[in-house]
Amino acid sequence: MGDRPSLDRLRELSRAQDEELAAQDIEGARERFLESAARGSTQPGAARLGSSRPRWIAPAAFAALAAACAVLLLVLLPSSRPLSFAVGSGQGQVGTWIAATAEAPLPVRFSDGTSLALDANARARVVAADARGARVLLEGGRLTATVTHTATSAWNFNVGPFDVLVTGTRFELSWSPVNEELKLVLREGSVSVSGPLVGGRRTVVAGETLEVFCKEQRFELTRGEPRADAPPPPSSPPIAPAASGPAPAATGDSARVAKAADASPRRPSWRDLVAADRYNEATTAAEAEGFDELVARASAADLLMLADAARFSGKPARAAAALTATRSRFAGSVEAAKAAFHLGRMAFDQRRSYAEAERWFGVYLGEQPDGSFAPEALGRVIECRELMGAASGAREAARRYLTRYPAGPHAAHAESLLEEE
């Protein structure tokens, strides 16, 4: 049997610790525990208590308190590690192209539970990721997103000249770089969209569909189930139905024409393939037609289409050639300014050449200060200068940005830079 005074003293210490922990006053519990232990050293039986268990009681209690504190910290403090993500069955990397094939959609899963699904032929890139969320660039095609909501979550989807700010929701987002059309279908939650035509920040809530037609200079915000998308353009002209009754006999030249018409259908042009988001095939078709010759004679709009096809099929040198030709052949046009923006984005995203990227973004802003890509271009200037270590230049660009776009997608970052002054 144990010594009665010692056992009583142990029970007293245990009750004191339990009461203080129950009150969640951990630091106070530690101090009072030490005071209680110190008082016990002058009471009868304290010598026997000290001689039988002299060293392990206080350390064990401290260990229990430390463990409780650690649990509280894990529960209350969010992780500071950036999100990781998987693309299909492999590990994803920030800045790397994510391209779905023509055969099947491609899943992208983040460590916070957020998931994306890229439809066939869609192309995207995770531009940045931190503990709160990520910035995703949708270059073309359609994706479905289910964003996990937390108290600090912050997600951005950059789509052409538009920015979609998300905290937690479920939606479908598509962008056609050729037609310059945006479609956003909100299934759950809400988002805010900024960009041309829609204004600084337009809220879209569950059950609403936002469609923006940049070339037509209009947008539609509707409620209810969205209308079905039009089917993609056919890869070959439709075959006319057979005429009733026998066809008249053909002779001479007309017979040769009829024979040619009965041959295999016309192959789709590179323009057809770009319009159908079949970029690899479009680039192959353009090469077969003579890429350099196309660059020398194509219209400004066609050059931008060629550049898109080359960029999305992993041929940056060809894309740069088409964009540079747009700059030289159509100097002063809106298309030439857009070419400068795309050259800047290629330098930033693909080569991490921030000085070159800043120069091209500056060219765009000089030629199209109120253009559809102006907010994104100025926001990228801030990032370029910050990444190059030019803190004062980054703050100057941040002040310009907040003056022009106080509710823009880069406003929060600009404000954080100015708060550090």
mmCIF file of C-alpha atoms in Angstrom, residues 162 172-175 180-186 193 196-198 202 204 208-214 216-230:
data_model
loop_
_atom_site.group_PDB
_atom_site.id
_atom_site.type_symbol
_atom_site.label_atom_id
_atom_site.label_comp_id
_atom_site.label_asym_id
_atom_site.label_seq_id
_atom_site.Cartn_x
_atom_site.Cartn_y
_atom_site.Cartn_z
ATOM 1 C CA PHE A 162 -11.069 38.924 -66.895
ATOM 2 C CA GLU A 172 -18.186 26.240 -64.701
ATOM 3 C CA LEU A 173 -15.922 28.646 -66.540
ATOM 4 C CA SER A 174 -15.047 28.794 -70.236
ATOM 5 C CA TRP A 175 -13.071 31.130 -72.464
ATOM 6 C CA GLU A 180 -13.098 36.438 -77.145
ATOM 7 C CA GLU A 181 -16.122 35.087 -75.301
ATOM 8 C CA LEU A 182 -16.433 34.315 -71.580
ATOM 9 C CA LYS A 183 -19.062 32.118 -69.974
ATOM 10 C CA LEU A 184 -19.464 31.634 -66.217
ATOM 11 C CA VAL A 185 -22.162 29.397 -64.715
ATOM 12 C CA LEU A 186 -22.565 29.610 -60.918
ATOM 13 C CA VAL A 193 -15.803 39.242 -61.810
ATOM 14 C CA PRO A 196 -14.018 44.821 -69.752
ATOM 15 C CA LEU A 197 -17.736 45.581 -70.055
ATOM 16 C CA VAL A 198 -18.641 44.066 -66.647
ATOM 17 C CA ARG A 202 -19.616 42.389 -60.584
ATOM 18 C CA VAL A 204 -22.444 36.602 -59.728
ATOM 19 C CA GLU A 208 -26.838 32.982 -62.514
ATOM 20 C CA THR A 209 -24.937 32.789 -65.792
ATOM 21 C CA LEU A 210 -22.629 35.545 -67.028
ATOM 22 C CA GLU A 211 -21.693 35.671 -70.708
ATOM 23 C CA VAL A 212 -19.396 38.345 -72.143
ATOM 24 C CA PHE A 213 -18.966 38.861 -75.894
ATOM 25 C CA CYS A 214 -15.953 41.134 -76.222
ATOM 26 C CA GLU A 216 -19.743 42.495 -79.848
ATOM 27 C CA GLN A 217 -19.161 44.781 -76.847
ATOM 28 C CA ARG A 218 -21.980 43.307 -74.780
ATOM 29 C CA PHE A 219 -22.642 40.954 -71.886
ATOM 30 C CA GLU A 220 -25.625 39.052 -70.516
ATOM 31 C CA LEU A 221 -26.373 38.111 -66.890
ATOM 32 C CA THR A 222 -29.288 35.688 -66.686
ATOM 33 C CA ARG A 223 -30.936 33.467 -64.076
ATOM 34 C CA GLY A 224 -32.027 29.877 -64.464
ATOM 35 C CA GLU A 225 -30.488 26.914 -66.225
ATOM 36 C CA PRO A 226 -28.045 28.132 -68.887
ATOM 37 C CA ARG A 227 -28.784 27.393 -72.501
ATOM 38 C CA ALA A 228 -26.743 24.619 -74.029
ATOM 39 C CA ASP A 229 -23.514 25.596 -75.742
ATOM 40 C CA ALA A 230 -23.520 25.429 -79.507
#
